Amino acid sequence: ISKTMKEQDVKYKTQEFKALDKSVSELSSDRRTTDSELSAVLEYYSKIQERCIAKPETYEERKRRRQAEIAGLKDALTILEDETAGSFAQRSKKGRKSRHFLAIEPRS
């Protein structure tokens, strides 16, 4: 009886060992899959973070951008002043009276 019990015990322990071994194998495979998915998600997250999170401008970048804007505004002002001066010169050459739009004309 003791020999039969020991054989049955070995048989059940072997089945349990095989079942546990299979579970370990499946769980290891699941973990590898989950780890690869996690690394893909973290890589995607870092790329999104680079694009979406605003990075503060350095002082040099802000200064350069403002200087470019000021230079553009000065150029525009020069162009407008030249055009305005040219249009007044053309009016006076044609003999037209140059009047201010708010000027009051004398009544007759």
Short mmCIF file of C-alpha atoms in Angstrom, two decimals:
data_model
loop_
_atom_site.label_atom_id
_atom_site.label_comp_id
_atom_site.label_asym_id
_atom_site.label_seq_id
_atom_site.Cartn_x
_atom_site.Cartn_y
_atom_site.Cartn_z
CA ILE A 1 0.00 0.00 0.00
CA SER A 2 2.79 2.36 0.83
CA LYS A 3 4.44 1.78 -2.55
CA THR A 4 1.16 2.49 -4.39
CA MET A 5 0.61 5.66 -2.38
CA LYS A 6 4.12 6.84 -3.17
CA GLU A 7 3.65 6.09 -6.87
CA GLN A 8 0.35 8.00 -6.89
CA ASP A 9 2.05 10.83 -4.99
CA VAL A 10 4.85 10.95 -7.60
CA LYS A 11 2.25 10.86 -10.40
CA TYR A 12 0.28 13.79 -8.94
CA LYS A 13 3.41 15.76 -8.10
CA THR A 14 4.64 15.25 -11.70
CA GLN A 15 1.30 16.48 -13.07
CA GLU A 16 1.41 19.47 -10.72
CA PHE A 17 5.00 20.19 -11.77
CA LYS A 18 4.05 20.05 -15.47
CA ALA A 19 1.04 22.32 -14.89
CA LEU A 20 3.14 24.81 -12.94
CA ASP A 21 5.87 24.68 -15.57
CA LYS A 22 3.28 25.40 -18.28
CA SER A 23 1.88 28.31 -16.23
CA VAL A 24 5.37 29.74 -15.73
CA SER A 25 6.02 29.48 -19.45
CA GLU A 26 2.73 31.21 -20.35
CA LEU A 27 3.24 33.94 -17.77
CA SER A 28 6.80 34.53 -18.96
CA SER A 29 5.55 34.87 -22.52
CA ASP A 30 2.79 37.26 -21.37
CA ARG A 31 5.34 39.33 -19.49
CA ARG A 32 7.63 39.61 -22.54
CA THR A 33 4.65 40.70 -24.65
CA THR A 34 3.56 43.22 -22.03
CA ASP A 35 7.10 44.56 -21.70
CA SER A 36 7.39 45.06 -25.45
CA GLU A 37 4.00 46.82 -25.52
CA LEU A 38 5.05 49.01 -22.61
CA SER A 39 8.29 50.01 -24.30
CA ALA A 40 6.39 50.87 -27.50
CA VAL A 41 3.90 52.98 -25.54
CA LEU A 42 6.67 54.77 -23.63
CA GLU A 43 8.53 55.50 -26.86
CA TYR A 44 5.35 56.91 -28.44
CA TYR A 45 4.66 58.94 -25.30
CA SER A 46 8.14 60.48 -25.39
CA LYS A 47 7.65 61.47 -29.05
CA ILE A 48 4.26 63.01 -28.27
CA GLN A 49 5.73 64.80 -25.27
CA GLU A 50 8.44 66.38 -27.43
CA ARG A 51 5.84 67.74 -29.85
CA CYS A 52 3.11 68.76 -27.41
CA ILE A 53 4.84 70.16 -24.37
CA ALA A 54 5.81 73.78 -24.90
CA LYS A 55 9.46 74.49 -24.37
CA PRO A 56 10.32 78.00 -23.20
CA GLU A 57 12.16 80.15 -25.70
CA THR A 58 15.66 81.21 -24.82
CA TYR A 59 16.42 84.87 -24.37
CA GLU A 60 18.49 84.90 -27.57
CA GLU A 61 15.60 83.47 -29.62
CA ARG A 62 13.13 86.01 -28.24
CA LYS A 63 15.60 88.87 -28.83
CA ARG A 64 16.31 87.73 -32.40
CA ARG A 65 12.59 87.39 -33.19
CA ARG A 66 11.79 90.85 -31.75
CA GLN A 67 14.66 92.47 -33.65
CA ALA A 68 13.44 90.90 -36.89
CA GLU A 69 9.91 92.14 -36.19
CA ILE A 70 11.15 95.66 -35.43
CA ALA A 71 13.27 95.70 -38.60
CA GLY A 72 10.23 94.62 -40.64
CA LEU A 73 8.09 97.34 -39.07
CA LYS A 74 10.77 99.97 -39.77
CA ASP A 75 10.92 98.82 -43.42
CA ALA A 76 7.14 99.03 -43.68
CA LEU A 77 7.16 102.52 -42.16
CA THR A 78 9.84 103.67 -44.62
CA ILE A 79 7.85 102.29 -47.55
CA LEU A 80 4.66 103.98 -46.36
CA GLU A 81 6.44 107.30 -45.81
CA ASP A 82 7.98 107.12 -49.29
CA GLU A 83 4.61 106.32 -50.89
CA THR A 84 2.89 109.11 -48.96
CA ALA A 85 5.57 111.63 -49.89
CA GLY A 86 5.38 110.51 -53.52
CA SER A 87 1.60 110.86 -53.70
CA PHE A 88 1.70 114.39 -52.23
CA ALA A 89 4.39 115.36 -54.70
CA GLN A 90 2.26 114.06 -57.59
CA ARG A 91 -0.80 116.00 -56.39
CA SER A 92 1.06 119.26 -56.13
CA LYS A 93 2.54 118.78 -59.63
CA LYS A 94 -0.92 118.30 -61.11
CA GLY A 95 -2.05 121.61 -59.66
CA ARG A 96 -4.62 120.16 -57.35
CA LYS A 97 -5.21 121.68 -54.02
CA SER A 98 -3.88 119.50 -51.29
CA ARG A 99 -6.48 119.58 -48.58
CA HIS A 100 -6.71 117.75 -45.36
CA PHE A 101 -9.83 115.62 -45.15
CA LEU A 102 -10.93 117.54 -42.04
CA ALA A 103 -10.27 120.95 -43.54
CA ILE A 104 -13.29 123.26 -43.47
CA GLU A 105 -14.04 124.99 -46.74
CA PRO A 106 -15.15 128.66 -46.54
CA ARG A 107 -18.78 129.22 -47.49
CA SER A 108 -19.59 131.63 -50.25
#
